XYZ file of C-alpha atoms in Angstrom:
709
model
C -64.339 19.145 -67.027
C -66.535 21.780 -65.489
C -65.556 24.704 -63.320
C -66.138 22.818 -60.071
C -64.087 19.843 -61.328
C -61.118 22.030 -62.262
C -61.363 23.842 -58.933
C -61.332 20.538 -57.058
C -58.207 19.323 -58.927
C -56.451 22.654 -58.329
C -57.373 22.566 -54.652
C -56.058 18.990 -54.394
C -52.773 19.982 -56.028
C -52.367 22.986 -53.723
C -52.993 20.838 -50.663
C -50.472 18.273 -51.917
C -47.791 20.961 -52.412
C -48.629 22.385 -49.006
C -48.274 18.937 -47.409
C -44.946 18.393 -49.126
C -43.603 21.773 -47.909
C -44.946 21.147 -44.424
C -43.197 17.757 -44.304
C -39.796 19.196 -45.273
C -40.209 22.079 -42.814
C -41.188 19.741 -39.976
C -38.153 17.519 -40.599
C -35.848 20.573 -40.610
C -37.486 21.974 -37.462
C -37.057 18.716 -35.529
C -33.462 18.397 -36.752
C -32.576 21.902 -35.516
C -33.959 21.103 -32.052
C -31.998 17.828 -31.874
C -35.085 15.584 -32.156
C -33.777 13.239 -34.834
C -36.242 10.436 -34.002
C -39.203 12.774 -34.517
C -37.728 13.977 -37.805
C -37.334 10.394 -39.042
C -40.873 9.497 -37.950
C -42.300 12.373 -40.032
C -40.177 11.263 -42.991
C -41.187 7.575 -42.700
C -44.880 8.360 -42.240
C -44.950 10.457 -45.401
C -46.196 8.308 -48.323
C -43.437 7.542 -50.816
C -45.325 9.300 -53.608
C -45.425 12.523 -51.545
C -41.755 12.500 -50.549
C -40.245 15.355 -52.489
C -36.551 15.973 -53.055
C -36.857 18.673 -50.374
C -38.013 16.055 -47.826
C -35.098 13.774 -48.710
C -32.658 16.702 -48.546
C -34.042 17.755 -45.173
C -33.659 14.236 -43.734
C -30.099 13.885 -45.049
C -29.257 17.274 -43.493
C -30.847 16.124 -40.211
C -28.444 13.166 -39.998
C -25.471 15.408 -40.718
C -26.687 17.834 -38.033
C -26.846 14.933 -35.557
C -23.229 13.974 -36.373
C -24.297 10.765 -38.127
C -22.637 11.125 -41.561
C -22.859 7.401 -42.409
C -26.634 7.381 -42.064
C -26.808 10.612 -44.077
C -24.783 9.090 -46.918
C -26.810 5.865 -46.800
C -30.048 7.860 -47.181
C -28.544 10.034 -49.940
C -27.689 6.922 -51.978
C -31.328 5.722 -51.664
C -32.754 8.980 -53.054
C -34.805 8.303 -56.230
C -33.999 11.769 -57.580
C -31.340 14.337 -56.707
C -30.821 17.954 -57.601
C -27.919 20.367 -57.113
C -29.239 21.267 -53.669
C -28.918 17.580 -52.707
C -25.250 17.484 -53.734
C -24.537 20.817 -52.040
C -26.103 19.464 -48.852
C -23.778 16.471 -49.034
C -20.749 18.756 -49.402
C -21.709 21.059 -46.509
C -22.719 18.078 -44.333
C -19.328 16.413 -44.743
C -17.565 19.718 -44.005
C -19.595 20.220 -40.803
C -18.491 16.769 -39.681
C -14.810 17.478 -40.362
C -14.708 15.231 -43.442
C -13.050 17.592 -45.900
C -11.592 14.897 -48.197
C -15.004 13.263 -48.547
C -16.533 16.672 -49.279
C -13.981 17.236 -52.043
C -14.765 13.809 -53.465
C -18.465 14.737 -53.673
C -17.592 18.112 -55.220
C -15.442 16.487 -57.911
C -18.102 13.817 -58.671
C -21.245 15.958 -58.785
C -22.754 16.395 -62.287
C -23.558 20.110 -62.021
C -22.030 22.709 -59.744
C -23.371 26.150 -58.955
C -21.877 29.071 -57.042
C -23.083 27.544 -53.736
C -21.146 24.328 -54.449
C -17.928 26.224 -55.077
C -18.414 28.568 -52.127
C -19.141 25.671 -49.750
C -15.905 23.989 -50.776
C -13.865 27.191 -50.404
C -15.405 27.731 -46.962
C -14.501 24.157 -46.018
C -10.829 24.701 -46.818
C -10.810 28.005 -44.937
C -12.332 26.391 -41.833
C -9.767 23.614 -42.043
C -6.930 26.140 -42.129
C -5.890 25.288 -45.709
C -6.221 28.812 -47.058
C -3.820 28.160 -49.949
C -6.091 25.425 -51.364
C -9.142 27.603 -50.756
C -7.487 30.361 -52.766
C -6.640 28.003 -55.662
C -10.245 26.817 -55.817
C -11.589 30.368 -55.486
C -9.765 31.591 -58.593
C -11.059 28.565 -60.570
C -14.683 29.493 -59.840
C -16.595 30.272 -63.046
C -18.960 32.579 -61.160
C -18.576 34.359 -57.841
C -21.104 36.202 -55.693
C -20.636 38.507 -52.730
C -20.657 35.527 -50.344
C -17.834 33.819 -52.265
C -15.685 36.955 -52.114
C -16.436 37.450 -48.422
C -15.554 33.846 -47.535
C -12.208 34.138 -49.349
C -11.542 37.489 -47.686
C -12.170 35.900 -44.301
C -9.694 33.128 -45.140
C -6.902 35.560 -45.965
C -7.587 37.545 -42.788
C -7.618 34.308 -40.788
C -4.167 33.561 -42.234
C -2.981 37.043 -41.148
C -2.326 37.944 -44.821
C -3.598 41.453 -44.362
C -2.069 42.932 -47.550
C -3.420 40.105 -49.733
C -6.780 40.548 -48.051
C -6.785 44.266 -48.857
C -5.958 43.585 -52.497
C -8.828 41.098 -52.724
C -11.105 43.543 -50.935
C -10.308 46.253 -53.487
C -11.086 43.797 -56.327
C -14.543 42.927 -54.991
C -17.227 44.078 -57.447
C -19.671 44.420 -54.550
C -18.834 45.067 -50.904
C -21.586 44.366 -48.426
C -21.571 45.245 -44.725
C -20.192 41.815 -43.786
C -17.160 42.148 -46.082
C -16.264 45.660 -44.894
C -16.760 44.642 -41.245
C -14.427 41.674 -41.778
C -11.779 43.963 -43.246
C -12.116 46.350 -40.311
C -11.718 43.409 -37.927
C -8.605 42.255 -39.799
C -6.964 45.658 -39.462
C -7.856 45.760 -35.761
C -6.264 42.340 -35.213
C -3.033 43.723 -36.662
C -3.257 46.902 -34.561
C -3.727 49.053 -37.668
C -6.516 51.090 -36.150
C -6.233 54.150 -38.391
C -6.856 52.065 -41.528
C -9.716 50.281 -39.790
C -11.254 53.609 -38.793
C -10.897 54.973 -42.317
C -12.964 52.082 -43.678
C -15.458 52.475 -40.849
C -15.948 56.188 -41.590
C -16.396 55.543 -45.334
C -19.268 53.078 -44.855
C -22.651 54.453 -45.943
C -24.439 51.914 -43.722
C -23.205 50.165 -40.612
C -24.820 47.529 -38.460
C -24.327 46.754 -34.783
C -21.611 44.201 -35.635
C -19.601 46.865 -37.480
C -19.806 49.280 -34.549
C -18.913 46.542 -32.086
C -15.922 45.440 -34.192
C -14.514 48.978 -34.156
C -15.149 49.460 -30.426
C -13.547 46.082 -29.707
C -10.558 46.954 -31.888
C -9.848 50.109 -29.902
C -10.428 48.342 -26.581
C -8.160 45.373 -27.353
C -5.367 47.651 -28.537
C -5.261 49.705 -25.358
C -7.173 52.760 -26.651
C -9.965 52.291 -24.158
C -11.010 55.942 -23.928
C -11.462 56.178 -27.711
C -13.446 52.936 -27.577
C -15.705 54.426 -24.912
C -16.379 57.566 -26.971
C -17.394 55.433 -29.953
C -19.430 53.157 -27.699
C -21.408 56.134 -26.385
C -22.515 57.214 -29.890
C -23.553 53.747 -31.091
C -27.110 53.901 -32.485
C -27.840 50.505 -30.954
C -25.970 48.077 -28.707
C -26.248 44.380 -28.025
C -24.715 42.103 -25.390
C -21.553 41.710 -27.460
C -21.103 45.486 -27.674
C -21.382 45.912 -23.914
C -19.053 42.980 -23.273
C -16.430 44.266 -25.739
C -16.345 47.624 -23.948
C -16.236 45.909 -20.564
C -13.267 43.769 -21.624
C -11.399 46.895 -22.646
C -11.569 48.088 -19.041
C -10.855 44.719 -17.407
C -7.852 43.972 -19.618
C -6.457 47.431 -18.835
C -6.870 46.864 -15.101
C -9.388 49.720 -14.829
C -11.776 47.816 -12.609
C -13.511 50.885 -11.183
C -14.791 51.899 -14.616
C -15.455 48.254 -15.501
C -17.598 47.894 -12.400
C -19.665 51.002 -13.237
C -20.211 49.822 -16.815
C -21.125 46.334 -15.577
C -23.781 47.824 -13.290
C -25.226 49.775 -16.251
C -25.544 46.723 -18.510
C -29.218 46.026 -19.294
C -28.425 42.310 -19.598
C -25.410 40.674 -17.991
C -24.404 37.702 -20.170
C -22.310 34.893 -18.727
C -19.243 36.013 -20.727
C -19.372 39.478 -19.132
C -19.756 38.021 -15.641
C -16.810 35.703 -16.221
C -14.751 38.677 -17.325
C -15.611 40.563 -14.136
C -14.689 37.556 -11.978
C -11.244 37.358 -13.577
C -10.808 41.142 -13.564
C -11.680 41.545 -9.888
C -9.654 38.479 -8.971
C -6.466 39.516 -10.743
C -6.801 42.969 -9.156
C -6.823 41.293 -5.739
C -10.511 41.975 -5.064
C -11.376 38.338 -4.451
C -14.514 39.068 -2.400
C -15.999 41.057 -5.295
C -15.131 38.257 -7.720
C -16.896 35.780 -5.449
C -19.935 38.082 -5.165
C -20.313 38.240 -8.969
C -20.087 34.443 -9.084
C -22.740 33.918 -6.404
C -25.163 36.419 -7.965
C -25.111 34.689 -11.361
C -28.263 32.782 -12.284
C -26.548 30.821 -15.040
C -22.934 29.678 -15.093
C -20.857 27.931 -17.725
C -17.548 26.060 -17.575
C -15.672 29.342 -17.868
C -17.397 30.744 -14.766
C -16.180 27.953 -12.496
C -12.740 27.961 -14.130
C -12.422 31.718 -13.618
C -13.099 31.653 -9.875
C -10.898 28.590 -9.311
C -8.097 30.358 -11.229
C -8.568 33.479 -9.089
C -8.379 31.425 -5.888
C -5.301 29.595 -7.158
C -3.395 32.740 -8.178
C -4.253 34.764 -5.086
C -3.364 32.142 -2.493
C -6.900 31.031 -1.582
C -6.024 27.358 -1.923
C -8.579 26.079 0.589
C -11.353 28.052 -1.128
C -10.262 26.613 -4.487
C -10.577 23.073 -3.144
C -13.942 23.973 -1.603
C -15.190 25.214 -4.980
C -13.835 22.066 -6.606
C -15.881 19.932 -4.187
C -18.941 22.101 -4.837
C -18.581 21.548 -8.585
C -18.649 17.816 -7.944
C -21.701 18.055 -5.672
C -23.599 20.098 -8.255
C -22.655 17.735 -11.060
C -20.646 20.327 -13.025
C -18.304 18.667 -15.528
C -14.705 19.665 -14.878
C -13.045 21.207 -17.906
C -9.350 21.312 -18.749
C -8.499 24.746 -17.237
C -10.299 23.868 -13.976
C -8.456 20.577 -13.650
C -5.060 22.224 -14.223
C -5.833 24.958 -11.670
C -6.982 22.404 -9.088
C -3.827 20.352 -9.695
C -1.716 23.462 -9.016
C -3.661 24.036 -5.796
C -3.130 20.389 -4.799
C 0.592 20.908 -5.358
C 0.630 24.078 -3.215
C -1.289 22.446 -0.357
C 0.256 18.995 -0.880
C -3.298 17.658 -1.066
C -2.428 14.205 -2.368
C -5.953 12.752 -2.097
C -7.470 15.528 -4.195
C -4.527 15.332 -6.594
C -5.091 11.621 -7.181
C -8.785 12.289 -7.763
C -8.048 14.964 -10.379
C -5.505 12.641 -12.002
C -8.254 10.035 -12.331
C -10.556 12.544 -14.011
C -7.784 13.556 -16.403
C -7.326 9.891 -17.338
C -11.070 9.439 -17.913
C -11.142 12.578 -20.051
C -8.038 11.385 -21.948
C -6.201 14.605 -21.079
C -3.381 12.690 -19.370
C -1.620 11.972 -22.705
C -0.695 15.651 -23.061
C 2.946 16.526 -22.238
C 1.944 19.720 -20.448
C -0.552 17.836 -18.273
C 2.085 15.200 -17.532
C 4.486 17.905 -16.335
C 1.820 19.398 -14.062
C 1.023 15.919 -12.681
C 4.707 15.212 -12.016
C 5.061 18.531 -10.204
C 1.929 17.846 -8.153
C 3.097 14.421 -7.021
C 6.573 15.768 -6.238
C 5.196 18.609 -4.127
C 2.924 16.136 -2.348
C 6.004 14.085 -1.491
C 5.067 11.101 -3.667
C 8.152 10.596 -5.831
C 7.126 7.066 -6.807
C 3.979 8.245 -8.587
C 5.821 11.213 -10.111
C 8.411 8.844 -11.610
C 5.628 6.536 -12.827
C 4.009 9.384 -14.812
C 7.450 10.435 -16.104
C 8.349 6.912 -17.299
C 5.078 6.525 -19.234
C 6.260 8.942 -21.929
C 8.961 7.666 -24.321
C 9.402 11.159 -25.766
C 9.760 13.871 -23.134
C 10.106 17.614 -23.539
C 12.442 19.826 -21.536
C 9.673 20.750 -19.074
C 9.144 17.101 -18.083
C 12.868 16.536 -17.608
C 13.110 19.715 -15.536
C 10.199 18.601 -13.368
C 12.017 15.392 -12.408
C 15.415 17.055 -11.896
C 13.827 19.708 -9.679
C 11.747 17.094 -7.873
C 14.718 14.990 -6.869
C 16.524 18.188 -5.912
C 13.740 19.310 -3.565
C 13.820 15.901 -1.890
C 17.577 16.131 -1.346
C 18.300 13.249 -3.720
C 21.333 14.716 -5.456
C 22.552 11.479 -7.024
C 19.147 10.770 -8.587
C 18.865 14.366 -9.858
C 22.291 14.099 -11.503
C 21.349 10.768 -13.108
C 18.201 12.303 -14.624
C 20.287 15.267 -15.828
C 22.730 12.941 -17.614
C 19.856 10.826 -19.038
C 18.377 14.045 -20.387
C 21.585 14.742 -22.306
C 21.706 11.165 -23.626
C 18.131 11.489 -24.925
C 19.093 14.503 -27.042
C 17.136 17.119 -25.085
C 19.454 20.078 -24.330
C 19.195 21.489 -20.782
C 18.015 25.071 -20.310
C 18.464 27.627 -17.539
C 15.721 25.989 -15.433
C 17.468 22.612 -15.681
C 20.645 24.082 -14.215
C 18.800 25.735 -11.340
C 17.404 22.300 -10.478
C 20.649 20.342 -10.790
C 22.780 22.968 -8.995
C 20.235 23.041 -6.168
C 20.438 19.237 -6.000
C 24.203 19.432 -5.610
C 23.760 22.068 -2.909
C 21.175 20.095 -0.914
C 23.257 16.915 -1.052
C 26.698 18.436 -0.429
C 28.108 17.670 -3.897
C 30.386 20.721 -4.082
C 32.789 19.392 -6.699
C 30.011 18.261 -9.062
C 28.162 21.545 -8.613
C 31.201 23.668 -9.451
C 31.932 21.543 -12.540
C 28.345 21.856 -13.768
C 28.394 25.621 -13.270
C 31.599 25.894 -15.297
C 30.112 23.743 -18.091
C 26.960 25.848 -18.492
C 28.353 28.327 -20.976
C 31.233 26.439 -22.596
C 29.458 23.082 -23.101
C 25.716 23.838 -23.098
C 25.674 27.493 -24.283
C 23.498 28.522 -21.319
C 24.428 31.912 -19.896
C 24.525 31.782 -16.055
C 21.970 34.107 -14.506
C 21.603 35.526 -11.032
C 19.610 32.438 -9.979
C 22.532 30.157 -10.879
C 24.935 32.303 -8.866
C 22.501 32.075 -5.956
C 22.647 28.259 -6.225
C 26.444 28.373 -6.209
C 26.511 30.678 -3.167
C 24.166 28.245 -1.424
C 26.360 25.289 -2.465
C 29.515 26.829 -1.008
C 27.752 28.213 2.051
C 26.113 24.916 3.054
C 29.518 23.207 2.759
C 30.972 25.687 5.267
C 32.895 27.687 2.667
C 31.156 30.912 3.703
C 34.091 33.205 2.914
C 34.387 31.682 -0.578
C 30.657 32.241 -1.024
C 31.133 35.908 -0.095
C 33.992 36.259 -2.585
C 31.759 34.816 -5.298
C 29.055 37.372 -4.457
C 31.601 40.187 -4.782
C 32.798 38.911 -8.190
C 29.358 38.377 -9.739
C 28.992 39.973 -13.220
C 25.570 41.315 -12.237
C 24.137 42.911 -9.094
C 23.319 40.242 -6.494
C 19.610 40.117 -5.698
C 17.687 39.151 -2.556
C 17.936 35.433 -3.381
C 21.741 35.600 -3.470
C 22.019 37.506 -0.191
C 19.386 35.222 1.329
C 21.471 32.159 0.403
C 24.524 33.742 2.028
C 22.528 34.617 5.161
C 21.296 31.025 5.424
C 24.879 29.798 5.291
C 25.883 32.322 7.971
C 23.064 31.030 10.205
C 24.146 27.417 9.746
C 27.810 28.155 10.473
C 27.226 31.053 12.919
C 29.156 33.697 11.008
C 27.666 36.830 12.591
C 29.875 39.344 10.799
C 28.836 38.281 7.290
C 25.261 37.726 8.472
C 25.017 41.407 9.470
C 26.323 42.415 6.005
C 23.749 40.193 4.291
C 20.888 41.515 6.459
C 21.845 45.131 5.637
C 21.796 44.346 1.917
C 18.464 42.553 2.209
C 16.987 45.496 4.134
C 17.811 47.692 1.116
C 16.397 45.224 -1.418
C 13.309 44.079 0.538
C 12.606 46.694 3.232
C 9.198 45.187 4.086
C 10.488 41.629 4.602
C 11.085 40.755 8.282
C 12.534 37.298 7.553
C 16.236 38.271 7.467
C 15.917 40.332 10.666
C 14.194 37.426 12.433
C 16.982 35.080 11.317
C 19.633 37.478 12.655
C 17.641 37.697 15.872
C 17.878 33.899 16.166
C 21.649 34.173 15.829
C 21.864 36.905 18.497
C 19.558 34.905 20.775
C 21.719 31.793 20.456
C 24.669 33.879 21.694
C 22.626 35.428 24.504
C 22.811 38.912 22.980
C 19.342 39.894 24.154
C 19.927 43.635 23.813
C 20.648 43.177 20.111
C 17.509 41.035 19.831
C 15.492 43.866 21.369
C 17.024 46.415 18.982
C 15.987 44.272 16.010
C 12.509 43.807 17.474
C 12.069 47.593 17.679
C 13.403 47.940 14.134
C 10.700 45.553 12.895
C 7.995 47.609 14.617
C 9.321 50.984 13.455
C 9.600 49.927 9.802
C 6.208 48.193 9.694
C 7.894 45.240 8.054
C 5.938 42.080 7.386
C 6.693 39.115 9.609
C 5.083 36.113 7.996
C 3.597 33.918 10.743
C 4.673 30.310 10.725
C 1.922 27.827 9.918
C 1.753 24.146 9.060
C -0.987 22.001 7.619
C -1.893 18.386 7.051
C -4.555 16.752 4.880
C -6.809 14.171 6.517
C -9.550 12.537 4.432
C -9.483 15.320 1.813
C -9.751 18.068 4.453
C -6.830 20.400 5.115
C -6.158 21.184 8.795
C -4.131 24.356 9.514
C -2.002 25.002 12.615
C -0.183 28.138 13.737
C 2.581 28.326 16.332
C 1.669 28.668 20.011
C -1.219 26.258 20.496
C -4.085 24.511 18.721
C -6.979 26.377 20.330
C -8.513 27.129 16.955
C -8.818 23.428 16.170
C -12.000 21.547 17.174
C -9.943 18.579 18.415
C -7.530 20.658 20.504
C -7.815 18.539 23.725
C -6.658 15.285 22.117
C -3.873 17.108 20.225
C -2.543 18.499 23.520
C -2.674 15.033 25.097
C -0.688 13.602 22.182
C 1.920 16.388 22.569
C 2.257 15.585 26.272
C 2.695 11.910 25.459
C 5.303 12.709 22.824
C 7.129 15.008 25.249
C 7.574 12.131 27.692
C 8.723 9.720 24.981
C 11.200 12.266 23.596
C 12.713 12.953 27.035
C 13.179 9.234 27.533
C 14.918 9.079 24.150
C 17.345 11.814 25.232
C 15.766 14.847 23.521
C 16.970 18.206 24.818
C 15.149 21.300 23.429
C 17.400 23.827 21.671
C 16.543 27.170 23.285
C 18.453 29.136 20.660
C 15.322 28.993 18.504
C 13.341 31.083 21.030
C 13.527 34.836 20.503
C 12.791 35.857 24.091
C 15.017 36.297 27.140
C 13.073 33.819 29.311
C 14.032 30.889 31.509
C 14.667 27.409 30.101
C 11.247 26.097 31.179
C 9.440 28.770 29.175
C 11.733 28.145 26.206
C 10.912 24.434 26.303
C 7.184 25.235 26.444
C 7.441 27.631 23.477
C 9.353 25.130 21.344
C 6.843 22.397 22.133
C 4.038 24.250 20.344
C 5.653 25.064 17.011
C 3.139 24.574 14.200
C 4.930 21.619 12.584
C 4.867 19.686 15.895
C 1.136 20.327 16.257
C 0.524 19.045 12.708
C 2.691 15.958 13.300
C 0.818 15.217 16.551
C -2.512 15.430 14.718
C -1.165 13.182 11.966
C -0.187 10.554 14.529
C -3.763 10.608 15.778
C -5.501 10.481 12.397
C -3.282 8.930 9.703
C -3.617 5.115 9.656
C -0.518 3.158 10.610
C 1.586 2.097 7.665
C 0.842 5.322 5.774
C 3.313 8.226 5.814
C 2.351 11.411 7.680
C 2.683 14.349 5.256
C 3.064 17.806 6.801
C 3.670 21.123 5.044
C 5.113 24.341 6.489
C 5.140 27.796 4.909
C 8.557 28.678 6.416
C 11.810 26.796 6.846
C 11.609 24.189 9.620
C 13.520 25.249 12.738
C 16.480 23.211 13.963
C 14.788 22.141 17.182
C 11.720 20.820 15.334
C 13.980 19.005 12.885
C 15.727 17.211 15.763
C 12.445 16.503 17.545
C 10.680 15.077 14.469
C 13.583 12.714 13.805
C 13.040 11.282 17.286
C 9.230 11.275 16.912
C 9.642 9.158 13.767
C 11.847 6.768 15.759
C 9.721 6.392 18.920
C 6.438 6.166 16.958
C 7.757 3.874 14.223
C 6.170 6.154 11.601
C 7.461 7.747 8.403
C 7.002 11.530 8.451
C 7.416 13.662 5.319
C 7.801 17.385 5.981
C 7.860 19.950 3.192
C 9.105 23.353 4.291
C 9.718 26.506 2.268
C 12.999 25.144 0.898
C 12.843 21.381 0.517
C 11.497 18.021 1.658
C 12.586 16.130 4.759
C 11.805 12.404 4.926
C 12.025 11.278 8.574
C 12.271 7.578 9.371
C 13.833 5.484 12.179
C 15.443 8.548 13.743
C 17.077 9.794 10.543
C 16.261 12.470 7.956
C 16.840 12.197 4.208
C 18.776 15.484 4.321
C 21.363 13.801 6.579
C 21.231 17.001 8.649
C 22.736 18.838 5.675
C 20.207 21.648 5.333
C-alpha cells in the first residue's frame, strides 16, 4: 500500500475514533441537561458497529441520572462487551437511586474490581448512614488512594466520631486540601476551634472552601468577631463565604452589622436573602424583612417559608394569609414548613376555610400521615371551634403520641367539655401513654371550666404520687382557678400562700378573675398589687379592678386607677373581634364599625337586634362600662362592643344552617355573654365565640359554659 493509501486508512480510523468519542460525549451532555430522549436518539442512530463501550456506558449512566434504574439495568444486560468502568457505573448508578443492596450485589458479582469500585461502595454506605459497614469494607480494600481515605474520613466525621477520624487522618499517606478541610470542618462541628485552627495554620495551601470552613466554624460557634477578622484577610471569597459570615451575624442577633455586610455583597444569593428575611423578622423588623423579600429577583421555597414564618411569629396573621394566597396565585408549590406555619396562623385567626384548604394540600402531599402534622391539624380545628373534625383526625391514628393526646385533652378543656376531657385523659392511660405536665394543665383546666372541683383536686394530688409528674406553677394556677371559679376564693388565696414556689402572674391573674366573678374587692386589690409588681406595663388587672369599682359606683376609685394607667404608661390592649367570611377576615374594634366598608348595614342589623333583645327581656349590665355616665349612654356603649359587631356581621353574611364563628382577643364581657345567648335564641342561629380564655357555644338561649366562666 502506498503512502496515500496508508494516509487514507489512518485518516478513516481517526475519524471513526473521533465519531465514537463524539457520540459518547453527546449522550453524556444530553443526560446532564435532562434530555434523555435526545440522548437515546443519538445512541440509537449510531451504527451498531460504531457503538463503543463508552457509548453504552454513557447511555446506562443517562438512565440512572434520569431515575430509571430498570431501563439502565436492561440496557446493561444487552451490552455486547463490558469493562470495569461499566460495572463501576452500575454500582454508582444504583447508589444514586438509593438501591444500596443492589449495588452491593453488583460489587460482589463483578469479575474485576479496582480502587474506584471499592471507593464507590464505601461512599454508598457512608451516604446511607451505615458507617460501620463502610469502615469494614474500607479496611478490606487491597489498594487505597487519597479519595478512598477522604471518603472514609468523611464517614467518621458524619458519625461524629471525631477521635477515630483524627486517628485515620494521621494514618493517611497523603493528605490533600479536601481531606484537611474535612477535618477542620469536623472539629468546628464539635466546637473544637483551637484544633481546627491549628490544622488550618499548618496547611501549605488552602482553597476558598478551606477559608470558608474556618470562617463558618467561628461564626457558628459564636466567635463572630474572630470570623470577621479571618474573613477580611481571605485571598478570595465566593457566595458561600459571604453567606457564612452573614449567618454569623444573623444568628447572633447582630442585624446592624448583618445589614451592612449584606449591602456590601457583590452577589446576593437566595440563601443569603432568606437569612436576612428571618434575621430581620425575628428581630421584630418585619418591614425590612418584607423589603428584602420584595426586592428579590429569584425566590425559592425557603424564601416564602421564611416570610410566612416571620408573619406567623410576630403576630401578622392577616399578612401571612395574604402571602399564602399570593403563593397560590403565582403557582408556587407549598412546602412542608409553609403549610405548618399557615396552619398555625389559621388556628390563631380561627380561619377554618383556609385551614381546610391547607389540610387538603397536606393530604395530597401525603404529609397528613405524620404524627406532628396530625397534632397541628387537631389544634387548628379545635381553635377554629370544629371539634368534630379534630376528633376525626385524632381517631384516624391507632397509635398516638403524647402530643396528640394532649391536643384533644386541651381541646375539650377549652370548649368547656370537662367530662369529655376526663374521658380522653383516662383513655390515654389505658393506651399506655403516660401523661406529662402539659396533659395535667389541660385536664385541670377542664375540671376548672366545668366546675369539677372534686375531680380536679384528686387529679392534682395524683400527679406526683401516681404519675411521677412534679406540679409546677402552671398546675397551681389551674388549681387556684378551679377553687376560685367554684366560689372558694379564700381557699384559693390560702393555696397561693402555701405554694412551694413564688406565685407568678398567671396565678395572681387566676385569683383576680375569681375575685371579679364573686366580687371580692379586698383580695382583688391584693392580687392587682402583686400583678403590678410582676407586670408593671400590663393594664389588664387595673382595668378589671376598675370594672369592679364601677359596678359598686366607686367612680373616684375608677378615676384614680385611670390616672395610674396614664402615669405609668402601661399598655391597655384594645378589645377587638374578628370573623372569617369567604376566606376573608373582617376585624372589628369596640365603639363602632366605621372602618368597615359595610358599616351602614351592620348598624341596621344592630338596631334590629336591639329591638328583638328588648322584647326578649334583655337589660344591659352597666357595670361593664368604665365611665360615670347615665344609663342611656351606658346602654349605647355596651351595644357597640366588638364581639356584638362581629356577630351582627355574621348574621348578615353567614348562610343559615352554618354556625357563626367569632373570635375575640380579650375575655368576653358579661353583658355581651348575656346578649349573645339571647341573640342565638331570637335568631335561631348557633354562635361560637372564642375569647382569650375559652370557647362559648351559644344555642337556643344557652351557652356551653352554663354561665360557669
